[in-house]
Amino acid sequence: MAHGDVVPSSAAGLVNWNPQVGPSGSIDHPLATTQLELLDDVMREAERFTGLRFSVYLGDLGSNTAASAESLLDSLGGDAPYAVLLAVSPGQRVVEVVTGPEAARRVSDRAARLAVLGVVSACTDGDIGGALVTGVRILADQAGTLPERSTW
């Protein structure tokens, strides 16, 4: 996967994805504090073991979801080449995975599709927080551990 490559849910054969209507929280706070804390912990561990930067976006991606996801990745500045972005728009029924060029060496198209499947499965059950955690865990697992960190 090259910088800016996007794996939309339709590419994974998920055109008929029909999650429950939005997360259980309010519009301003779709995830509970405990869900946010768990997601933060999972992202921190993923970054620690893989050496990549993980970022998650939950919300509307606009009419061009791929371009929006790429723009979000680019907004990470100097971290963008080593970043993996998981963007989920439940209202649009879209999941995008975008990687920077260095991260793309370790996160394959297959890994991105696997993460999309995991996210969609959890979203179908109405668990948006769990979907984000699952997506990050799958992407980190597929990226693998940096060799110098494998003895931890």
CSV table of N, CA and C in Angstrom, one decimal:
chain,number,residue,atom,x,y,z
A,1,MET,N,0.8,-1.2,0.0
A,1,MET,CA,0.0,0.0,0.0
A,1,MET,C,0.9,1.2,0.0
A,2,ALA,N,0.7,2.1,-0.9
A,2,ALA,CA,1.5,3.4,-1.0
A,2,ALA,C,0.8,4.5,-0.2
A,3,HIS,N,1.6,5.5,0.0
A,3,HIS,CA,1.1,6.7,0.8
A,3,HIS,C,-0.3,7.1,0.2
A,4,GLY,N,-1.2,7.3,1.0
A,4,GLY,CA,-2.5,7.7,0.6
A,4,GLY,C,-3.4,6.6,0.0
A,5,ASP,N,-3.0,5.4,0.0
A,5,ASP,CA,-3.8,4.3,-0.4
A,5,ASP,C,-5.0,4.1,0.6
A,6,VAL,N,-6.1,3.9,0.0
A,6,VAL,CA,-7.3,3.8,0.9
A,6,VAL,C,-8.0,2.5,0.6
A,7,VAL,N,-8.5,1.8,1.6
A,7,VAL,CA,-9.2,0.6,1.4
A,7,VAL,C,-10.6,0.9,1.9
A,8,PRO,N,-11.5,1.3,1.0
A,8,PRO,CA,-12.9,1.5,1.4
A,8,PRO,C,-13.6,0.2,1.7
A,9,SER,N,-14.7,0.3,2.5
A,9,SER,CA,-15.4,-0.9,2.9
A,9,SER,C,-15.9,-1.6,1.6
A,10,SER,N,-16.3,-0.9,0.6
A,10,SER,CA,-16.8,-1.5,-0.6
A,10,SER,C,-15.7,-2.4,-1.3
A,11,ALA,N,-14.4,-2.0,-1.1
A,11,ALA,CA,-13.4,-2.9,-1.7
A,11,ALA,C,-13.2,-4.2,-1.0
A,12,ALA,N,-13.7,-4.2,0.2
A,12,ALA,CA,-13.6,-5.5,1.0
A,12,ALA,C,-14.9,-6.3,0.8
A,13,GLY,N,-15.8,-5.9,-0.1
A,13,GLY,CA,-17.0,-6.6,-0.4
A,13,GLY,C,-18.1,-6.3,0.7
A,14,LEU,N,-18.1,-5.1,1.2
A,14,LEU,CA,-19.0,-4.8,2.3
A,14,LEU,C,-20.0,-3.7,1.9
A,15,VAL,N,-20.4,-3.7,0.6
A,15,VAL,CA,-21.3,-2.7,0.1
A,15,VAL,C,-22.6,-2.6,0.9
A,16,ASN,N,-23.1,-3.7,1.4
A,16,ASN,CA,-24.4,-3.8,2.1
A,16,ASN,C,-24.2,-3.6,3.6
A,17,TRP,N,-23.2,-3.1,4.0
A,17,TRP,CA,-23.0,-2.9,5.5
A,17,TRP,C,-24.1,-2.0,6.0
A,18,ASN,N,-24.8,-2.5,7.0
A,18,ASN,CA,-25.9,-1.7,7.6
A,18,ASN,C,-25.8,-1.7,9.1
A,19,PRO,N,-24.9,-0.9,9.7
A,19,PRO,CA,-24.8,-0.9,11.1
A,19,PRO,C,-26.1,-0.2,11.7
A,20,GLN,N,-26.2,-0.5,13.1
A,20,GLN,CA,-27.3,0.2,13.8
A,20,GLN,C,-27.0,1.7,13.6
A,21,VAL,N,-28.1,2.5,13.9
A,21,VAL,CA,-28.0,3.9,13.6
A,21,VAL,C,-27.1,4.6,14.7
A,22,GLY,N,-25.9,4.7,14.4
A,22,GLY,CA,-24.9,5.5,15.2
A,22,GLY,C,-24.6,4.9,16.6
A,23,PRO,N,-23.6,5.4,17.2
A,23,PRO,CA,-23.2,4.9,18.5
A,23,PRO,C,-24.2,5.3,19.6
A,24,SER,N,-24.1,4.7,20.7
A,24,SER,CA,-25.1,4.9,21.8
A,24,SER,C,-25.0,6.2,22.5
A,25,GLY,N,-23.8,6.9,22.4
A,25,GLY,CA,-23.6,8.2,23.1
A,25,GLY,C,-24.3,9.3,22.4
A,26,SER,N,-24.0,10.5,22.8
A,26,SER,CA,-24.6,11.7,22.2
A,26,SER,C,-23.8,12.0,21.0
A,27,ILE,N,-24.3,12.9,20.2
A,27,ILE,CA,-23.6,13.4,19.0
A,27,ILE,C,-22.2,14.0,19.3
A,28,ASP,N,-22.2,14.8,20.4
A,28,ASP,CA,-20.9,15.4,20.8
A,28,ASP,C,-20.0,14.4,21.4
A,29,HIS,N,-20.5,13.4,22.0
A,29,HIS,CA,-19.6,12.4,22.7
A,29,HIS,C,-20.1,11.0,22.4
A,30,PRO,N,-19.8,10.5,21.2
A,30,PRO,CA,-20.3,9.2,20.8
A,30,PRO,C,-19.7,8.0,21.6
A,31,LEU,N,-18.6,8.2,22.2
A,31,LEU,CA,-18.0,7.1,23.0
A,31,LEU,C,-17.9,7.5,24.5
A,32,ALA,N,-18.1,6.5,25.3
A,32,ALA,CA,-18.1,6.7,26.8
A,32,ALA,C,-16.6,6.9,27.1
A,33,THR,N,-16.4,7.5,28.3
A,33,THR,CA,-15.0,7.7,28.8
A,33,THR,C,-14.2,6.4,28.9
A,34,THR,N,-14.8,5.4,29.3
A,34,THR,CA,-14.1,4.1,29.4
A,34,THR,C,-13.7,3.6,28.0
A,35,GLN,N,-14.6,3.8,27.0
A,35,GLN,CA,-14.2,3.4,25.7
A,35,GLN,C,-13.0,4.2,25.1
A,36,LEU,N,-13.1,5.5,25.4
A,36,LEU,CA,-12.0,6.4,25.0
A,36,LEU,C,-10.7,6.0,25.7
A,37,GLU,N,-10.7,5.7,26.9
A,37,GLU,CA,-9.5,5.3,27.7
A,37,GLU,C,-9.0,3.9,27.1
A,38,LEU,N,-9.8,3.0,26.8
A,38,LEU,CA,-9.4,1.7,26.3
A,38,LEU,C,-8.8,2.0,24.9
A,39,LEU,N,-9.4,2.8,24.1
A,39,LEU,CA,-8.9,3.0,22.7
A,39,LEU,C,-7.5,3.7,22.8
A,40,ASP,N,-7.3,4.6,23.8
A,40,ASP,CA,-6.1,5.3,24.0
A,40,ASP,C,-5.0,4.3,24.4
A,41,ASP,N,-5.3,3.4,25.3
A,41,ASP,CA,-4.4,2.4,25.7
A,41,ASP,C,-4.0,1.5,24.6
A,42,VAL,N,-4.9,1.1,23.8
A,42,VAL,CA,-4.7,0.2,22.7
A,42,VAL,C,-3.8,0.9,21.6
A,43,MET,N,-4.0,2.1,21.4
A,43,MET,CA,-3.2,2.9,20.4
A,43,MET,C,-1.8,3.0,20.9
A,44,ARG,N,-1.7,3.3,22.2
A,44,ARG,CA,-0.4,3.5,22.8
A,44,ARG,C,0.5,2.2,22.7
A,45,GLU,N,-0.2,1.1,23.1
A,45,GLU,CA,0.5,-0.2,23.0
A,45,GLU,C,0.9,-0.5,21.5
A,46,ALA,N,0.0,-0.2,20.6
A,46,ALA,CA,0.2,-0.5,19.2
A,46,ALA,C,1.4,0.3,18.7
A,47,GLU,N,1.5,1.5,19.1
A,47,GLU,CA,2.6,2.4,18.7
A,47,GLU,C,3.9,1.9,19.4
A,48,ARG,N,3.8,1.5,20.6
A,48,ARG,CA,5.0,1.0,21.3
A,48,ARG,C,5.6,-0.2,20.7
A,49,PHE,N,4.8,-1.2,20.3
A,49,PHE,CA,5.3,-2.4,19.8
A,49,PHE,C,5.6,-2.4,18.3
A,50,THR,N,4.9,-1.5,17.6
A,50,THR,CA,5.2,-1.5,16.1
A,50,THR,C,6.1,-0.4,15.7
A,51,GLY,N,6.2,0.7,16.5
A,51,GLY,CA,7.0,1.8,16.1
A,51,GLY,C,6.3,2.7,15.1
A,52,LEU,N,5.0,2.4,14.7
A,52,LEU,CA,4.2,3.2,13.8
A,52,LEU,C,3.3,4.1,14.6
A,53,ARG,N,2.8,5.2,14.0
A,53,ARG,CA,1.9,6.1,14.6
A,53,ARG,C,0.5,5.7,14.2
A,54,PHE,N,-0.4,5.4,15.2
A,54,PHE,CA,-1.8,5.1,14.9
A,54,PHE,C,-2.7,6.2,15.2
A,55,SER,N,-3.6,6.4,14.3
A,55,SER,CA,-4.6,7.5,14.5
A,55,SER,C,-5.9,7.0,14.1
A,56,VAL,N,-6.9,7.5,14.8
A,56,VAL,CA,-8.3,7.0,14.6
A,56,VAL,C,-9.2,8.3,14.4
A,57,TYR,N,-10.1,8.2,13.4
A,57,TYR,CA,-11.1,9.3,13.2
A,57,TYR,C,-12.4,8.7,13.2
A,58,LEU,N,-13.4,9.3,13.9
A,58,LEU,CA,-14.8,8.8,14.0
A,58,LEU,C,-15.6,10.0,13.6
A,59,GLY,N,-16.3,10.0,12.5
A,59,GLY,CA,-17.2,11.1,12.1
A,59,GLY,C,-17.4,11.1,10.6
A,60,ASP,N,-18.1,12.1,10.2
A,60,ASP,CA,-18.4,12.2,8.7
A,60,ASP,C,-17.2,12.5,7.9
A,61,LEU,N,-17.0,11.9,6.8
A,61,LEU,CA,-15.8,12.0,6.0
A,61,LEU,C,-16.1,12.9,4.7
A,62,GLY,N,-17.3,13.4,4.6
A,62,GLY,CA,-17.7,14.2,3.5
A,62,GLY,C,-18.0,13.4,2.2
A,63,SER,N,-18.2,14.1,1.1
A,63,SER,CA,-18.6,13.4,-0.1
A,63,SER,C,-17.5,12.6,-0.7
A,64,ASN,N,-16.2,13.0,-0.6
A,64,ASN,CA,-15.1,12.2,-1.1
A,64,ASN,C,-14.4,11.6,0.1
A,65,THR,N,-14.8,10.5,0.6
A,65,THR,CA,-14.3,9.9,1.8
A,65,THR,C,-12.8,9.6,1.7
A,66,ALA,N,-12.3,9.1,0.5
A,66,ALA,CA,-10.9,8.8,0.3
A,66,ALA,C,-10.1,10.0,0.5
A,67,ALA,N,-10.5,11.1,-0.2
A,67,ALA,CA,-9.7,12.4,-0.1
A,67,ALA,C,-9.7,12.9,1.3
A,68,SER,N,-10.8,12.8,2.0
A,68,SER,CA,-10.9,13.3,3.4
A,68,SER,C,-9.9,12.5,4.3
A,69,ALA,N,-9.9,11.1,4.1
A,69,ALA,CA,-9.0,10.3,4.9
A,69,ALA,C,-7.5,10.6,4.6
A,70,GLU,N,-7.2,10.8,3.3
A,70,GLU,CA,-5.8,11.2,3.0
A,70,GLU,C,-5.5,12.5,3.6
A,71,SER,N,-6.4,13.5,3.6
A,71,SER,CA,-6.1,14.8,4.2
A,71,SER,C,-5.9,14.7,5.7
A,72,LEU,N,-6.7,13.8,6.3
A,72,LEU,CA,-6.5,13.6,7.8
A,72,LEU,C,-5.1,13.0,8.0
A,73,LEU,N,-4.6,12.1,7.2
A,73,LEU,CA,-3.3,11.5,7.4
A,73,LEU,C,-2.2,12.6,7.2
A,74,ASP,N,-2.4,13.4,6.1
A,74,ASP,CA,-1.4,14.5,5.8
A,74,ASP,C,-1.4,15.5,7.0
A,75,SER,N,-2.5,15.6,7.7
A,75,SER,CA,-2.5,16.6,8.8
A,75,SER,C,-1.6,16.2,10.0
A,76,LEU,N,-1.1,14.9,9.9
A,76,LEU,CA,-0.2,14.5,11.0
A,76,LEU,C,1.2,15.0,10.9
A,77,GLY,N,1.4,15.7,9.8
A,77,GLY,CA,2.7,16.4,9.6
A,77,GLY,C,3.9,15.4,9.5
A,78,GLY,N,4.9,15.6,10.3
A,78,GLY,CA,6.1,14.7,10.2
A,78,GLY,C,5.9,13.3,10.6
A,79,ASP,N,4.8,13.0,11.2
A,79,ASP,CA,4.4,11.6,11.6
A,79,ASP,C,3.8,10.9,10.5
A,80,ALA,N,3.3,11.6,9.5
A,80,ALA,CA,2.5,11.0,8.4
A,80,ALA,C,3.1,9.8,7.7
A,81,PRO,N,4.4,9.9,7.4
A,81,PRO,CA,5.0,8.7,6.7
A,81,PRO,C,5.0,7.4,7.5
A,82,TYR,N,5.0,7.5,8.8
A,82,TYR,CA,4.9,6.3,9.7
A,82,TYR,C,3.6,6.1,10.3
A,83,ALA,N,2.5,6.7,9.7
A,83,ALA,CA,1.2,6.7,10.3
A,83,ALA,C,0.3,5.7,9.6
A,84,VAL,N,-0.6,5.2,10.5
A,84,VAL,CA,-1.7,4.3,10.0
A,84,VAL,C,-3.0,5.0,10.5
A,85,LEU,N,-3.9,5.4,9.6
A,85,LEU,CA,-5.1,6.0,10.0
A,85,LEU,C,-6.3,5.1,9.7
A,86,LEU,N,-7.1,5.0,10.8
A,86,LEU,CA,-8.4,4.2,10.7
A,86,LEU,C,-9.5,5.3,10.8
A,87,ALA,N,-10.2,5.5,9.7
A,87,ALA,CA,-11.3,6.4,9.7
A,87,ALA,C,-12.6,5.7,9.5
A,88,VAL,N,-13.6,6.0,10.4
A,88,VAL,CA,-14.9,5.3,10.4
A,88,VAL,C,-16.0,6.4,10.4
A,89,SER,N,-16.8,6.3,9.4
A,89,SER,CA,-18.0,7.1,9.3
A,89,SER,C,-19.3,6.3,9.4
A,90,PRO,N,-19.8,6.0,10.5
A,90,PRO,CA,-21.0,5.1,10.6
A,90,PRO,C,-22.2,5.6,9.8
A,91,GLY,N,-22.4,6.9,9.8
A,91,GLY,CA,-23.5,7.4,9.1
A,91,GLY,C,-23.4,7.2,7.6
A,92,GLN,N,-22.2,7.2,7.1
A,92,GLN,CA,-22.0,7.0,5.7
A,92,GLN,C,-21.7,5.5,5.4
A,93,ARG,N,-21.6,4.7,6.4
A,93,ARG,CA,-21.2,3.3,6.3
A,93,ARG,C,-19.9,3.1,5.5
A,94,VAL,N,-18.9,3.8,6.0
A,94,VAL,CA,-17.6,3.8,5.3
A,94,VAL,C,-16.5,3.6,6.3
A,95,VAL,N,-15.6,2.7,6.0
A,95,VAL,CA,-14.3,2.5,6.8
A,95,VAL,C,-13.2,2.7,5.8
A,96,GLU,N,-12.3,3.6,6.2
A,96,GLU,CA,-11.1,3.9,5.4
A,96,GLU,C,-9.8,3.6,6.2
A,97,VAL,N,-8.9,2.9,5.5
A,97,VAL,CA,-7.6,2.7,6.1
A,97,VAL,C,-6.6,3.4,5.2
A,98,VAL,N,-5.8,4.3,5.8
A,98,VAL,CA,-4.8,5.0,5.0
A,98,VAL,C,-3.5,4.9,5.7
A,99,THR,N,-2.4,4.7,4.9
A,99,THR,CA,-1.1,4.6,5.5
A,99,THR,C,-0.1,5.5,4.8
A,100,GLY,N,0.9,5.9,5.6
A,100,GLY,CA,2.0,6.7,5.0
A,100,GLY,C,2.9,5.7,4.3
A,101,PRO,N,3.9,6.2,3.5
A,101,PRO,CA,4.8,5.3,2.7
A,101,PRO,C,5.6,4.4,3.6
A,102,GLU,N,6.1,4.8,4.7
A,102,GLU,CA,6.9,3.9,5.6
A,102,GLU,C,6.0,2.8,6.2
A,103,ALA,N,4.8,3.2,6.7
A,103,ALA,CA,3.9,2.3,7.3
A,103,ALA,C,3.3,1.3,6.3
A,104,ALA,N,3.2,1.7,5.0
A,104,ALA,CA,2.7,0.9,4.0
A,104,ALA,C,3.6,-0.4,3.7
A,105,ARG,N,4.9,-0.2,4.1
A,105,ARG,CA,5.8,-1.4,4.0
A,105,ARG,C,5.4,-2.5,4.9
A,106,ARG,N,4.7,-2.2,6.0
A,106,ARG,CA,4.4,-3.2,7.0
A,106,ARG,C,2.9,-3.5,7.1
A,107,VAL,N,2.1,-2.6,6.5
A,107,VAL,CA,0.6,-2.8,6.6
A,107,VAL,C,0.2,-3.1,5.1
A,108,SER,N,-0.1,-4.3,4.8
A,108,SER,CA,-0.5,-4.7,3.4
A,108,SER,C,-1.9,-4.3,3.1
A,109,ASP,N,-2.3,-4.4,1.9
A,109,ASP,CA,-3.7,-4.3,1.5
A,109,ASP,C,-4.6,-5.3,2.2
A,110,ARG,N,-4.0,-6.5,2.3
A,110,ARG,CA,-4.7,-7.6,2.9
A,110,ARG,C,-5.0,-7.3,4.4
A,111,ALA,N,-4.0,-6.7,5.1
A,111,ALA,CA,-4.1,-6.4,6.5
A,111,ALA,C,-5.2,-5.3,6.6
A,112,ALA,N,-5.2,-4.3,5.7
A,112,ALA,CA,-6.2,-3.2,5.7
A,112,ALA,C,-7.6,-3.8,5.5
A,113,ARG,N,-7.8,-4.7,4.6
A,113,ARG,CA,-9.1,-5.3,4.4
A,113,ARG,C,-9.5,-6.1,5.6
A,114,LEU,N,-8.6,-6.8,6.2
A,114,LEU,CA,-8.9,-7.6,7.4
A,114,LEU,C,-9.4,-6.6,8.5
A,115,ALA,N,-8.7,-5.5,8.7
A,115,ALA,CA,-9.1,-4.5,9.7
A,115,ALA,C,-10.5,-4.0,9.4
A,116,VAL,N,-10.8,-3.7,8.1
A,116,VAL,CA,-12.1,-3.2,7.7
A,116,VAL,C,-13.2,-4.2,8.0
A,117,LEU,N,-12.9,-5.5,7.8
A,117,LEU,CA,-13.9,-6.5,8.1
A,117,LEU,C,-14.2,-6.6,9.6
A,118,GLY,N,-13.1,-6.5,10.4
A,118,GLY,CA,-13.3,-6.5,11.9
A,118,GLY,C,-14.1,-5.3,12.3
A,119,VAL,N,-13.8,-4.1,11.8
A,119,VAL,CA,-14.5,-2.9,12.2
A,119,VAL,C,-16.0,-3.0,11.8
A,120,VAL,N,-16.3,-3.4,10.6
A,120,VAL,CA,-17.6,-3.6,10.1
A,120,VAL,C,-18.4,-4.6,11.0
A,121,SER,N,-17.8,-5.7,11.3
A,121,SER,CA,-18.4,-6.7,12.1
A,121,SER,C,-18.8,-6.1,13.5
A,122,ALA,N,-17.9,-5.4,14.1
A,122,ALA,CA,-18.3,-4.8,15.4
A,122,ALA,C,-19.3,-3.7,15.3
A,123,CYS,N,-19.2,-2.9,14.2
A,123,CYS,CA,-20.2,-1.8,14.0
A,123,CYS,C,-21.6,-2.4,13.8
A,124,THR,N,-21.7,-3.5,13.1
A,124,THR,CA,-22.9,-4.2,12.8
A,124,THR,C,-23.7,-4.5,14.1
A,125,ASP,N,-22.9,-4.8,15.2
A,125,ASP,CA,-23.4,-5.1,16.5
A,125,ASP,C,-23.7,-3.9,17.3
A,126,GLY,N,-23.4,-2.7,16.7
A,126,GLY,CA,-23.6,-1.4,17.4
A,126,GLY,C,-22.5,-1.0,18.3
A,127,ASP,N,-21.4,-1.7,18.3
A,127,ASP,CA,-20.3,-1.4,19.2
A,127,ASP,C,-19.2,-0.6,18.5
A,128,ILE,N,-19.4,0.7,18.4
A,128,ILE,CA,-18.5,1.6,17.7
A,128,ILE,C,-17.1,1.7,18.4
A,129,GLY,N,-17.1,1.8,19.7
A,129,GLY,CA,-15.9,1.8,20.4
A,129,GLY,C,-15.1,0.5,20.3
A,130,GLY,N,-15.8,-0.6,20.4
A,130,GLY,CA,-15.1,-1.9,20.2
A,130,GLY,C,-14.6,-2.0,18.7
A,131,ALA,N,-15.3,-1.4,17.8
A,131,ALA,CA,-14.9,-1.5,16.4
A,131,ALA,C,-13.6,-0.8,16.2
A,132,LEU,N,-13.4,0.4,16.8
A,132,LEU,CA,-12.2,1.1,16.7
A,132,LEU,C,-11.0,0.4,17.3
A,133,VAL,N,-11.3,-0.2,18.5
A,133,VAL,CA,-10.2,-0.9,19.2
A,133,VAL,C,-9.8,-2.2,18.4
A,134,THR,N,-10.8,-2.9,17.8
A,134,THR,CA,-10.6,-4.0,17.0
A,134,THR,C,-9.7,-3.7,15.8
A,135,GLY,N,-10.1,-2.6,15.1
A,135,GLY,CA,-9.4,-2.1,13.9
A,135,GLY,C,-7.9,-1.8,14.2
A,136,VAL,N,-7.7,-1.1,15.3
A,136,VAL,CA,-6.3,-0.8,15.6
A,136,VAL,C,-5.5,-2.0,16.0
A,137,ARG,N,-6.1,-2.9,16.8
A,137,ARG,CA,-5.4,-4.2,17.1
A,137,ARG,C,-5.1,-5.0,15.9
A,138,ILE,N,-6.0,-5.1,15.0
A,138,ILE,CA,-5.7,-5.9,13.8
A,138,ILE,C,-4.6,-5.3,13.0
A,139,LEU,N,-4.6,-4.0,12.8
A,139,LEU,CA,-3.6,-3.3,12.0
A,139,LEU,C,-2.2,-3.4,12.7
A,140,ALA,N,-2.2,-3.3,14.0
A,140,ALA,CA,-0.9,-3.4,14.7
A,140,ALA,C,-0.4,-4.8,14.7
A,141,ASP,N,-1.3,-5.8,14.8
A,141,ASP,CA,-0.9,-7.2,14.7
A,141,ASP,C,-0.3,-7.5,13.4
A,142,GLN,N,-1.0,-7.0,12.3
A,142,GLN,CA,-0.5,-7.3,11.0
A,142,GLN,C,0.8,-6.5,10.7
A,143,ALA,N,1.0,-5.4,11.3
A,143,ALA,CA,2.3,-4.6,11.1
A,143,ALA,C,3.5,-5.4,11.7
A,144,GLY,N,3.2,-6.0,12.8
A,144,GLY,CA,4.2,-6.8,13.5
A,144,GLY,C,5.1,-5.9,14.4
A,145,THR,N,5.9,-6.6,15.2
A,145,THR,CA,6.8,-5.9,16.1
A,145,THR,C,8.1,-5.6,15.4
A,146,LEU,N,8.6,-4.4,15.8
A,146,LEU,CA,10.0,-4.0,15.3
A,146,LEU,C,11.0,-5.0,15.8
A,147,PRO,N,11.9,-5.5,15.0
A,147,PRO,CA,12.9,-6.5,15.4
A,147,PRO,C,13.6,-6.1,16.8
A,148,GLU,N,14.0,-4.9,16.9
A,148,GLU,CA,14.7,-4.5,18.2
A,148,GLU,C,13.8,-4.5,19.4
A,149,ARG,N,12.5,-4.6,19.2
A,149,ARG,CA,11.5,-4.6,20.3
A,149,ARG,C,10.9,-6.0,20.5
A,150,SER,N,11.3,-6.9,19.7
A,150,SER,CA,10.7,-8.3,19.8
A,150,SER,C,11.1,-9.0,21.1
A,151,THR,N,12.1,-8.5,21.9
A,151,THR,CA,12.4,-9.2,23.1
A,151,THR,C,11.7,-8.7,24.3
A,152,TRP,N,10.8,-7.7,24.1
A,152,TRP,CA,10.1,-7.2,25.2
A,152,TRP,C,9.1,-8.2,25.8
